[in-house]
Coordinates of C-alpha atoms and ligand atoms in Angstrom, one line a residue:
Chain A
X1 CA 76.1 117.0 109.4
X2 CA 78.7 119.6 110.2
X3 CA 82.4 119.2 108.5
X4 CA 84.5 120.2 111.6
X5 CA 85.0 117.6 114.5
X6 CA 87.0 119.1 117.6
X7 CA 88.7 119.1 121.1
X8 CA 89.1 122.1 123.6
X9 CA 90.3 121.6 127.3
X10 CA 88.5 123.8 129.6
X11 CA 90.8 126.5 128.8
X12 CA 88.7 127.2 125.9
X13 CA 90.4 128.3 123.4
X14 CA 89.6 125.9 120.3
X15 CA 86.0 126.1 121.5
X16 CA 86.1 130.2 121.2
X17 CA 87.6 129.8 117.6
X18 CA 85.2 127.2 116.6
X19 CA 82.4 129.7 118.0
X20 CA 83.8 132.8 116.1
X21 CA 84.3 130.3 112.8
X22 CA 80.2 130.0 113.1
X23 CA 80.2 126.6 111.0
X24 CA 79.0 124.4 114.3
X25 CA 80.9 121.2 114.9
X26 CA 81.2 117.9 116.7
X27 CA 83.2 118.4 119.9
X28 CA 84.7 115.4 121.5
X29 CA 84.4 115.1 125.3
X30 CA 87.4 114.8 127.4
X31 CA 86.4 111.4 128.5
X32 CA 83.7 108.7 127.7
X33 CA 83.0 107.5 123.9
X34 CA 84.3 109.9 120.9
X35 CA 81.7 110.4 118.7
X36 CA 81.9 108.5 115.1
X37 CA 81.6 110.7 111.7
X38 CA 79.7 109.4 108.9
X39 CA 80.6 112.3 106.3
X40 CA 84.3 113.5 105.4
X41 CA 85.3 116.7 107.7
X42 CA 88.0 118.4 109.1
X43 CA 89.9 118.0 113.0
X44 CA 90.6 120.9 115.1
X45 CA 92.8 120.3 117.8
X46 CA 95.4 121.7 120.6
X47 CA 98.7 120.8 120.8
X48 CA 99.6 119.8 124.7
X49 CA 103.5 118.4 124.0
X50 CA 106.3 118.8 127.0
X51 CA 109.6 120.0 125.6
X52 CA 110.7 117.3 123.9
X53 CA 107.1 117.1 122.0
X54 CA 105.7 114.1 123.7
X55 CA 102.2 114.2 124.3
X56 CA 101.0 117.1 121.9
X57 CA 98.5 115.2 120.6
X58 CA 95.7 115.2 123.2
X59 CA 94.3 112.0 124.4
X60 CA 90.6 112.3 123.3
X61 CA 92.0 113.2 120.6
X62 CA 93.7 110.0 119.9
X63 CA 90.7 107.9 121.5
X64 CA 88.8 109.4 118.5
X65 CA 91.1 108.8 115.7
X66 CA 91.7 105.4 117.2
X67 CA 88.3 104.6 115.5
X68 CA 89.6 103.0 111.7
X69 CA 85.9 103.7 110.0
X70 CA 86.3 107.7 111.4
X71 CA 90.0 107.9 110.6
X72 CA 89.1 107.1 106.9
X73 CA 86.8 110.3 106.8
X74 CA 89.7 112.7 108.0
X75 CA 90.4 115.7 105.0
X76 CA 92.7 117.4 107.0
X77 CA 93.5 118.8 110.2
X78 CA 93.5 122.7 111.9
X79 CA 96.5 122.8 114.8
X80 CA 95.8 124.9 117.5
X81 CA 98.7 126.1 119.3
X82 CA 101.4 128.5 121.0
X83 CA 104.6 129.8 118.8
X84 CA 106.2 130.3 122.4
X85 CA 106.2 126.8 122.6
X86 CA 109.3 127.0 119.8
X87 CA 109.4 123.8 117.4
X88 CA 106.5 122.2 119.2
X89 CA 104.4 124.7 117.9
X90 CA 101.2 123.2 116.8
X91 CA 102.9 120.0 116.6
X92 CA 99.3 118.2 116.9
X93 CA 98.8 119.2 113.6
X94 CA 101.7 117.7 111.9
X95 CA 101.7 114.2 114.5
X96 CA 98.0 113.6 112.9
X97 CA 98.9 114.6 109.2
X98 CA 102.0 112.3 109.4
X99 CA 99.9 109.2 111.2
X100 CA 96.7 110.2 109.0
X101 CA 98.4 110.7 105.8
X102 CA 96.4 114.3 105.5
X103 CA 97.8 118.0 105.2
X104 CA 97.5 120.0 108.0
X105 CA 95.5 122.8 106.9
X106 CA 96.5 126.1 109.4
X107 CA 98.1 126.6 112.1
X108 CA 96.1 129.0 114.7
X109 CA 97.3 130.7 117.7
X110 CA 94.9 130.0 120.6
X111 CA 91.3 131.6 119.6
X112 CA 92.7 132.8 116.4
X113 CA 93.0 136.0 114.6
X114 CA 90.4 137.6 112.2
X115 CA 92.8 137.1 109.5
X116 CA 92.5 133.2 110.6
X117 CA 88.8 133.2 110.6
X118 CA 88.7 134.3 107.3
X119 CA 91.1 131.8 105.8
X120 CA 90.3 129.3 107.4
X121 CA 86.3 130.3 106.5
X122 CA 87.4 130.3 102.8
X123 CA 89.8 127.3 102.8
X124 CA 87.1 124.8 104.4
X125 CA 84.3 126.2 101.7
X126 CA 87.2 125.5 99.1
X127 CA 88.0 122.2 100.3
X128 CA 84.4 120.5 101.0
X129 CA 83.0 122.2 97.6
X130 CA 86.1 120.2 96.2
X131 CA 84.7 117.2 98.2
X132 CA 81.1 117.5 96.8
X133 CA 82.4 117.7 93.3
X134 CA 84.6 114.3 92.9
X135 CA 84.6 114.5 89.1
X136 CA 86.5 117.7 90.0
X137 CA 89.5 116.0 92.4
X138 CA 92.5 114.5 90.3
X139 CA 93.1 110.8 90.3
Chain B
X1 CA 87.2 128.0 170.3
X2 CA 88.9 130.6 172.1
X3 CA 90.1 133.8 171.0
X4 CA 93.0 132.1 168.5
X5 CA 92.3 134.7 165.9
X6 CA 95.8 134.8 165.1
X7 CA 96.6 131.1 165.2
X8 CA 96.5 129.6 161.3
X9 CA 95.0 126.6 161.1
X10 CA 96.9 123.6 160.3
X11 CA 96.6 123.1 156.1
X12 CA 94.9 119.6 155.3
X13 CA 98.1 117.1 153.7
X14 CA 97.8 117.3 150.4
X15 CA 96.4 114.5 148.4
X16 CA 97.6 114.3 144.6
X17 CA 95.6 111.2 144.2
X18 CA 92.2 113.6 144.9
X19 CA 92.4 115.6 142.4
X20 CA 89.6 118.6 142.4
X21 CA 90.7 120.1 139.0
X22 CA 92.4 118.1 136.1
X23 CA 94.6 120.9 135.2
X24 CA 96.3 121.0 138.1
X25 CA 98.3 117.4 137.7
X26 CA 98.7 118.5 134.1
X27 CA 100.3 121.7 134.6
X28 CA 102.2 120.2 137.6
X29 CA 103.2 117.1 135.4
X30 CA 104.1 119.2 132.2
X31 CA 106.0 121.9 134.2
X32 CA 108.1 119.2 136.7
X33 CA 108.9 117.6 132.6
X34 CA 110.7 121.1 131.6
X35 CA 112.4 121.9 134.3
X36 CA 115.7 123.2 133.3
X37 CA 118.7 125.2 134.6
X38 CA 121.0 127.7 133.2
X39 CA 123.9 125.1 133.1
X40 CA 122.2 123.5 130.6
X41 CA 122.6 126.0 127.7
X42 CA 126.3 126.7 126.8
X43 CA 126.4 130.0 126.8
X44 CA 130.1 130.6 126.2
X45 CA 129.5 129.4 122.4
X46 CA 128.4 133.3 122.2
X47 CA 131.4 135.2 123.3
X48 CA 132.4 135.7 119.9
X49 CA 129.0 137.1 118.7
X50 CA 129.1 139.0 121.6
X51 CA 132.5 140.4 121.1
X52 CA 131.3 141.6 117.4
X53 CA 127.7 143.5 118.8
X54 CA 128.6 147.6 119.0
X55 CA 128.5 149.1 122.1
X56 CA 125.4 150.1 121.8
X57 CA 123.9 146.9 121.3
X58 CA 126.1 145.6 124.1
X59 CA 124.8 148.3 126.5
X60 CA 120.8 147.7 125.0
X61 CA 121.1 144.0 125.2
X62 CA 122.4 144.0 129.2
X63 CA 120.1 146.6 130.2
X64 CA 117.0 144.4 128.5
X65 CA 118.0 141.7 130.8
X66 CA 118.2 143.6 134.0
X67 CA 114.9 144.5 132.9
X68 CA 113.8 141.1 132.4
X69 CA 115.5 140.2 135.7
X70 CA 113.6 142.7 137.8
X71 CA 110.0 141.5 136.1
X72 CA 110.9 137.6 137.3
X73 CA 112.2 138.8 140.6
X74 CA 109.1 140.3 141.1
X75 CA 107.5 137.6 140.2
X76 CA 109.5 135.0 142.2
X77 CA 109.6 137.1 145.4
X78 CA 105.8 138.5 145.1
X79 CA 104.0 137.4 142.1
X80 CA 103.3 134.0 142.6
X81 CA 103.3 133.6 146.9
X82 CA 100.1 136.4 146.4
X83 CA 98.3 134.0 144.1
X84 CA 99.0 131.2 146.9
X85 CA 96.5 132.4 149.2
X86 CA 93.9 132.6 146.4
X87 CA 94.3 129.3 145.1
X88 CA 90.9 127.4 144.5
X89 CA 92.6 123.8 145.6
X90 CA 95.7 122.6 147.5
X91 CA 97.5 121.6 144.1
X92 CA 96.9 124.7 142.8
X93 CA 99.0 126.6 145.4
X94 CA 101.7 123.6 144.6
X95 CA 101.5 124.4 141.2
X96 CA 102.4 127.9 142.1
X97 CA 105.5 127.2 144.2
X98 CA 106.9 125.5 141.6
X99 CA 105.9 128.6 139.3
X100 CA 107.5 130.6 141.8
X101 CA 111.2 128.7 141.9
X102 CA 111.0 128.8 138.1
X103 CA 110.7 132.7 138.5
X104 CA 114.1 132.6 140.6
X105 CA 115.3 130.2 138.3
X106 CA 114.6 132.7 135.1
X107 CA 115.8 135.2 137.3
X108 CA 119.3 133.8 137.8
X109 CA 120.0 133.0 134.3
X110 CA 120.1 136.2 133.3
X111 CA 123.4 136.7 135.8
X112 CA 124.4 133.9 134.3
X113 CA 124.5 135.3 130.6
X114 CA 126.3 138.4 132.6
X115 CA 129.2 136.7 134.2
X116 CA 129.6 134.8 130.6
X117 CA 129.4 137.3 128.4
X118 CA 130.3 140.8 130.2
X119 CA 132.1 142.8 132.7
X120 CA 131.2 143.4 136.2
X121 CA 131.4 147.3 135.7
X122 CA 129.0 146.8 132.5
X123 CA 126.7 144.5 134.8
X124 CA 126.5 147.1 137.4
X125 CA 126.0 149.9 135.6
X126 CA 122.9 148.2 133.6
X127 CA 121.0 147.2 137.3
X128 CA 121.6 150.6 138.3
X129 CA 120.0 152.1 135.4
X130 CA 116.8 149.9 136.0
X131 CA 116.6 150.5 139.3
X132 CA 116.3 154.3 137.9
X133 CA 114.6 153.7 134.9
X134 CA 111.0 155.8 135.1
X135 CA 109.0 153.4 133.1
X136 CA 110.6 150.6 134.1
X137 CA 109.8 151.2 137.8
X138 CA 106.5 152.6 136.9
X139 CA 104.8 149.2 135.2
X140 CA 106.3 147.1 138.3
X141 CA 104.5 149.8 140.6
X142 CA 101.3 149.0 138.6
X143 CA 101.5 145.3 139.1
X144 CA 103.0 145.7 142.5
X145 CA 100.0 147.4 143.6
X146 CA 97.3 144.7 141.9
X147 CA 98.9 142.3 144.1
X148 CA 99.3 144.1 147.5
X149 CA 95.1 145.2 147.2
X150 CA 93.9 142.6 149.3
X151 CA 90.4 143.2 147.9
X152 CA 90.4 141.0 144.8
X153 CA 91.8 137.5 143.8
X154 CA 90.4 138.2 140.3
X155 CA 92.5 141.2 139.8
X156 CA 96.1 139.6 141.2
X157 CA 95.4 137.3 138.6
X158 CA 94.5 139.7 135.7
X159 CA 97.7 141.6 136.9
X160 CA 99.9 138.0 137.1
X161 CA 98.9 137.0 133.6
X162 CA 99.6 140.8 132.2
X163 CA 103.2 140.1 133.4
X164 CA 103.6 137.0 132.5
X165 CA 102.3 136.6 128.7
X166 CA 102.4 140.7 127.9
X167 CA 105.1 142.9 129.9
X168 CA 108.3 140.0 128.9
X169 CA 107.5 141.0 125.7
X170 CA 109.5 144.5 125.1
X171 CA 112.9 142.7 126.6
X172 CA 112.4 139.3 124.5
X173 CA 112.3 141.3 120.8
X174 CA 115.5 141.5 121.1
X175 CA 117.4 138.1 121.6
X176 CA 114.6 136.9 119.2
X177 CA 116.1 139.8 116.7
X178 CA 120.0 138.7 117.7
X179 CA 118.8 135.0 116.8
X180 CA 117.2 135.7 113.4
X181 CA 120.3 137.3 112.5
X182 CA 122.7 134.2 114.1
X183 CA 123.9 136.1 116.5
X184 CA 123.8 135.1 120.3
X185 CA 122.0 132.0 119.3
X186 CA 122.6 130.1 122.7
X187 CA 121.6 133.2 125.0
X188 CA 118.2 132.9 122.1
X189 CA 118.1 129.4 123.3
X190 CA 118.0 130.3 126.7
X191 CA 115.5 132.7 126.6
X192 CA 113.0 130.2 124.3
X193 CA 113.2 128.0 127.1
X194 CA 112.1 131.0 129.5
X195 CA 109.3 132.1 126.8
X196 CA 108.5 128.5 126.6
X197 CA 108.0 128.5 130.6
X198 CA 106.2 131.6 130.7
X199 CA 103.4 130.6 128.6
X200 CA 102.8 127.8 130.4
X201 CA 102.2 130.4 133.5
X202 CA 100.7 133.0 131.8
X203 CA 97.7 130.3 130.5
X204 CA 97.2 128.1 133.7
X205 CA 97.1 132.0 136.0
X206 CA 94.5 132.9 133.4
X207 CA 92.6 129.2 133.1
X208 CA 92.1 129.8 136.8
X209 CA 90.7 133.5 136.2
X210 CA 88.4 132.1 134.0
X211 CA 87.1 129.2 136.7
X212 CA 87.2 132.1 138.8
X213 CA 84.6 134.7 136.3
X214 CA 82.3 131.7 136.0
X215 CA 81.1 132.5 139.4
X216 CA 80.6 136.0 139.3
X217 CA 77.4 137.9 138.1
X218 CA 77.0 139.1 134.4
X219 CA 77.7 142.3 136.1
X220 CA 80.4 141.3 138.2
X221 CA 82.2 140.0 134.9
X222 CA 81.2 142.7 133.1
X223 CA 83.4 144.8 135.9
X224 CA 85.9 142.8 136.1
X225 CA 86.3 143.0 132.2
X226 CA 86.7 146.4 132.0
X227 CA 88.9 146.7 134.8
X228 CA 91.5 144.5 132.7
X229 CA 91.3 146.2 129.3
X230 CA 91.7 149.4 131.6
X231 CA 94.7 148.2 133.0
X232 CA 96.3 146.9 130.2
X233 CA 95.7 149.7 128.2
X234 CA 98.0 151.5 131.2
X235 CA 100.4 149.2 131.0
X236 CA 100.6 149.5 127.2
X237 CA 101.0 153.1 127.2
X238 CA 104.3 152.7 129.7
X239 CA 105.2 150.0 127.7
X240 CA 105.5 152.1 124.1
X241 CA 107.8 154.4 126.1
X242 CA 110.0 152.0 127.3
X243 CA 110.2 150.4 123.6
X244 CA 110.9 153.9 122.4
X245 CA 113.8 155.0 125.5
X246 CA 115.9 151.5 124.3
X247 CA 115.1 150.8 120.7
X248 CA 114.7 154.0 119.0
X249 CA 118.4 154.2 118.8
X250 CA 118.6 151.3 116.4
X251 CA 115.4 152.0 114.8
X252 CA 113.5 148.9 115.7
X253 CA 110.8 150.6 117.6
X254 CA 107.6 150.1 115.1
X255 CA 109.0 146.2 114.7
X256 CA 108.9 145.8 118.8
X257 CA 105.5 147.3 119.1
X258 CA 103.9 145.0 116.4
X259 CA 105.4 142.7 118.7
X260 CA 103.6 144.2 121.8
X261 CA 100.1 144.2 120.0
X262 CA 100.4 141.1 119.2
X263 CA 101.3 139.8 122.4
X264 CA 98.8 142.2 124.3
X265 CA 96.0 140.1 122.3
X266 CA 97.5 137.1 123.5
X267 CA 97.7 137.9 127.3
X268 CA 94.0 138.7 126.7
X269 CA 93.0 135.2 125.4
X270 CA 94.9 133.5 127.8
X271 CA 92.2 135.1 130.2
X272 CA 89.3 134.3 127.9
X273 CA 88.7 137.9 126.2
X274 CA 89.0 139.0 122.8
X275 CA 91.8 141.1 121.2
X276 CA 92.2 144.4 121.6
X277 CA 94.3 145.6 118.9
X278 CA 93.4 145.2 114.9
X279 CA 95.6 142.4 112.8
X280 CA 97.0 145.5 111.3
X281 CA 98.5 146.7 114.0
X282 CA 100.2 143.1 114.4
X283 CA 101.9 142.2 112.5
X284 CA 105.0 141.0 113.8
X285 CA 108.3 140.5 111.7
X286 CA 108.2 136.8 110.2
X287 CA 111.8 136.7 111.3
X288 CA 110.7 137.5 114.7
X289 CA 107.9 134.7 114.4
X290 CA 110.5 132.1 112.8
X291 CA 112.9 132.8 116.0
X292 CA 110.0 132.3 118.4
X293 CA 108.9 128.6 117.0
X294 CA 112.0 127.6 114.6
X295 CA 111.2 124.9 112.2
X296 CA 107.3 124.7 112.4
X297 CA 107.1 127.5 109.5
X298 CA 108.7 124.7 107.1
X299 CA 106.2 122.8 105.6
X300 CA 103.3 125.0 104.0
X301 CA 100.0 125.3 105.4
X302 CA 97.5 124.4 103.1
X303 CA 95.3 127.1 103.4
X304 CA 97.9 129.7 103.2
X305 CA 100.1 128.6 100.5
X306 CA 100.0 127.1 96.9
X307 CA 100.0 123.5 98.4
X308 CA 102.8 122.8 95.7
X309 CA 105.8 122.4 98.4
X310 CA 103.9 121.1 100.6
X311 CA 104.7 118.0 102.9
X312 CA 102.6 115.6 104.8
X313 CA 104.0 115.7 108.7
X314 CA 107.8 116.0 109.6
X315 CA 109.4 113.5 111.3
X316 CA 109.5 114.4 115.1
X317 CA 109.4 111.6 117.9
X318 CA 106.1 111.7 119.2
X319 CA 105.2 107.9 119.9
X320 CA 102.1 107.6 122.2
X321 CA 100.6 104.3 123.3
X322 CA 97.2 105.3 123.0
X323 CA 97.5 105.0 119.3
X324 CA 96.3 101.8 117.9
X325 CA 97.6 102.8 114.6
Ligands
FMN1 C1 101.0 122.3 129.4 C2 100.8 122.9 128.0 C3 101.6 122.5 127.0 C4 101.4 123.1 125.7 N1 102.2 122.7 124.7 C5 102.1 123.3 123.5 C6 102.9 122.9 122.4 O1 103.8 122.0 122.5 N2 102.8 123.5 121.2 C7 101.8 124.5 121.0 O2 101.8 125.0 119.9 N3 101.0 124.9 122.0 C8 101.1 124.3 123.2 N4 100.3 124.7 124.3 C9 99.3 125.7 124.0 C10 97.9 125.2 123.8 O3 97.9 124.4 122.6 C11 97.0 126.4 123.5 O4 96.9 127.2 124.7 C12 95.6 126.0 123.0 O5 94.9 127.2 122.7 C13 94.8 125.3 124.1 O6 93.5 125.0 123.5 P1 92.2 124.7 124.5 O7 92.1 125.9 125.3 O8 91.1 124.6 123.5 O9 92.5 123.5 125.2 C14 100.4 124.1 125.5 C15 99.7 124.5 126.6 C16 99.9 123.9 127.8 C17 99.0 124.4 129.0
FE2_2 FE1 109.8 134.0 134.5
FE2_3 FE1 106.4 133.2 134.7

């Protein structure tokens, strides 16, 4: 079972960064029946807002965290994004964390940077070693 | 038929309730929801700013925007009628009229800054400069030319999305620099609504260059590939010039072309490629970043930060009906 559950539009651009990430993951199809997780993981998502940040969070998106059972599996959440889009940038991100009650992990610029592979390589084998260990996670 | 050569066919009526490609009523819905006009900014709020820049910022600021203007005009007038023809479906080529009246539309709020802010004889002098300015002329030559070669949709698009998400970039530094100092904070206003529009372009030209590679050859792409690096890598090279002609003066030069790297690496994603230049070479100003997207740098990502200030989600209005929660 991988950790990382995710959306890309056909512009591709979450899909290249999960590729170049090299951990796998569930994507969810733009229409039809979103998948259900079984194991705690992490969302990677666009943001698709207008300018007054309606929207961002795309619908398949949504359809997917609609599901309560999946919802309560949710660790955290990687926005995908612009920063030309000004305060909407990777508002996804923070819309899910708010509605979720998770953090949002990083924000990426379209595919991502090396430097974002890398932390976001080390901050997911952080986080699911943390999830493994449950002795080790405060009360 | 007889010899009616000459004689366009009539276009079928367009249909928006047939649609061929989902992105087109998405990009036509999201960029009809920002539209926008100069009025809407007040950009008289800045006289006083302005009235405190040195000349020499006054003179680098106006001629910036007469570059700026000429790059939209270009892409108003030009740019976007020579993707028309190209266009995979009829809501694609509506999609690019309504790029192409933004482009007049960026275009004109530049004079509109001018007739608020400065004098007629500053104004003139600036357009006059760019209409002489050697590199200036020389990267709209290179992008003029990928649209007039009537060989090669693929290219005009490589060449559209080059302008649109890379060659902006030398000209928006600097109200992004103004605006993380407070100063001209509406003309910064204005201009993150025109950033704001361009990205839009600059990834919907190059989503339709990808639908476009799919159907080439391995060898075709492979082509095609290079030809872009090759021609951005041109385009670069004029561009470190210009940066160096208008910003050496105030030192800023090495802060712009961190800038430029950074958004040369975007332009290229935007048409499915990898970067091109290292992280180290890109790394932009955080104040430049925090003018771009102010606000979202508030709340601490969790991988990047200690976690200990962080907060869970601002409050933004974002209600959608499809949640059930
Ligand atoms: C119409 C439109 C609206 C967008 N709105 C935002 C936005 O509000 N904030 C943001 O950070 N990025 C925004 N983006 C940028 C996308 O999130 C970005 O390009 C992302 O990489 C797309 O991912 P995908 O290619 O996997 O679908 C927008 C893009 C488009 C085309
Ligand atoms: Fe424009
Ligand atoms: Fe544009």
């Amino acid at each position: 079972m991988t950790p990382l559950a995710f959306y890309s539009s056909r512009s591709g651009n979450t899909a290249r960064l999960i590729d170049r990430l090299g951990l796998g993951g569930t994507p969810l199809p733009p229409v039809g029946d979103p998948p259900r997780m079984d194991a705690p993981f992490v969302l990677v998502t666009p943001t698709y807002a207008d300018g007054e940040g309606r929207g961002a969070v795309p619908k398949p998106v949504i359809r997917f965290l609609n599901h309560a059972p999946t919802r309560a599996l949710l660790r955290g959440v990687i926005a995908c994004g612009n920063r030309n889009f000004g305060e909407t940038f990777a508002l996804a991100g923070d819309v899910i964390a708010r509605k979720c009650g998770v953090p949002v992990l990083a924000r990426v610029e379209l595919a991502g940077t090396e430097t974002d592979i890398i932390r976001i390589r080390a901050g997911l084998s952080h986080l699911f070693a943390d999830l493994e260990a449950p002795c080790s996670i405060p009360a | 038929m007889k010899d009616f050569a000459q004689t366009r066919p009539v276009p079928r009526a367009i249909n928006w309730n047939r649609i061929e490609d989902d992105k087109d009523l998405e990009i036509w819905n999201r960029l009809t929801a920002n539209f926008w006009l100069p009025e809407k900014v007040p950009l008289s709020n800045d006289l006083q700013s302005w009235s405190r820049l040195t000349d020499e910022e006054r003179t680098l600021t106006i001629r910036v925007f007469t570059g700026l203007t000429l790059l939209d005009t270009i892409q108003n007038a030009v740019g976007a009628p020579a993707l028309m023809p190209d266009a995979a479906t009829p809501h694609e080529e509506s999609v690019l009229t309504n790029i192409a009246f933004m482009e007049a539309v960026h275009a004109r709020s530049y004079s509109s800054v001018f007739s608020t802010l400065c004098t007629t004889a500053e104004v003139d002098e600036a357009f006059r400069w760019s209409a002489e300015n050697d590199h200036l002329q020389a990267k709209a030559r290179l992008i003029l030319d990928e649209y007039d070669a009537t060989a090669s949709p693929l290219r005009r698009k490589v060449a559209s999305v080059f302008l649109e998400s890379f060659l902006f970039y030398s000209g928006f530094y600097l109200p992004m620099h103004f605006s993380s100092r407070g100063r001209l904070t509406n003309t910064a206003d204005l201009i993150r609504l025109i950033i704001r529009d361009e990205a839009i372009h600059g990834y919907y030209i190059g989503y339709k260059f990808q639908r476009g590679m799919e159907k080439l050859t391995e060898a075709e792409r492979q082509e095609m590939k290079d030809f872009a690096f090759g021609l951005l890598f041109e385009l670069y090279e004029i561009e470190a010039r210009y940066t160096e002609e208008l910003y050496d003066p105030m030192g800023l030069t090495e802060d712009v072309k961190a800038f430029l790297h950074y958004n040369a690496n975007k332009a290229l994603q935007n048409l499915g490629f990898e970067a091109l230049f290292p992280d180290e070479a890109c790394r932009v100003n955080p104040a430049i970043l925090a003018a771009l997207s102010p606000g979202s740098d508030e709340n601490h990502d969790f991988f990047s930060g200690s976690g200990s200030s962080y907060v869970i989600g601002k409050t933004v209005a974002t209600e959608d009906e499809d949640w059930d929660f």
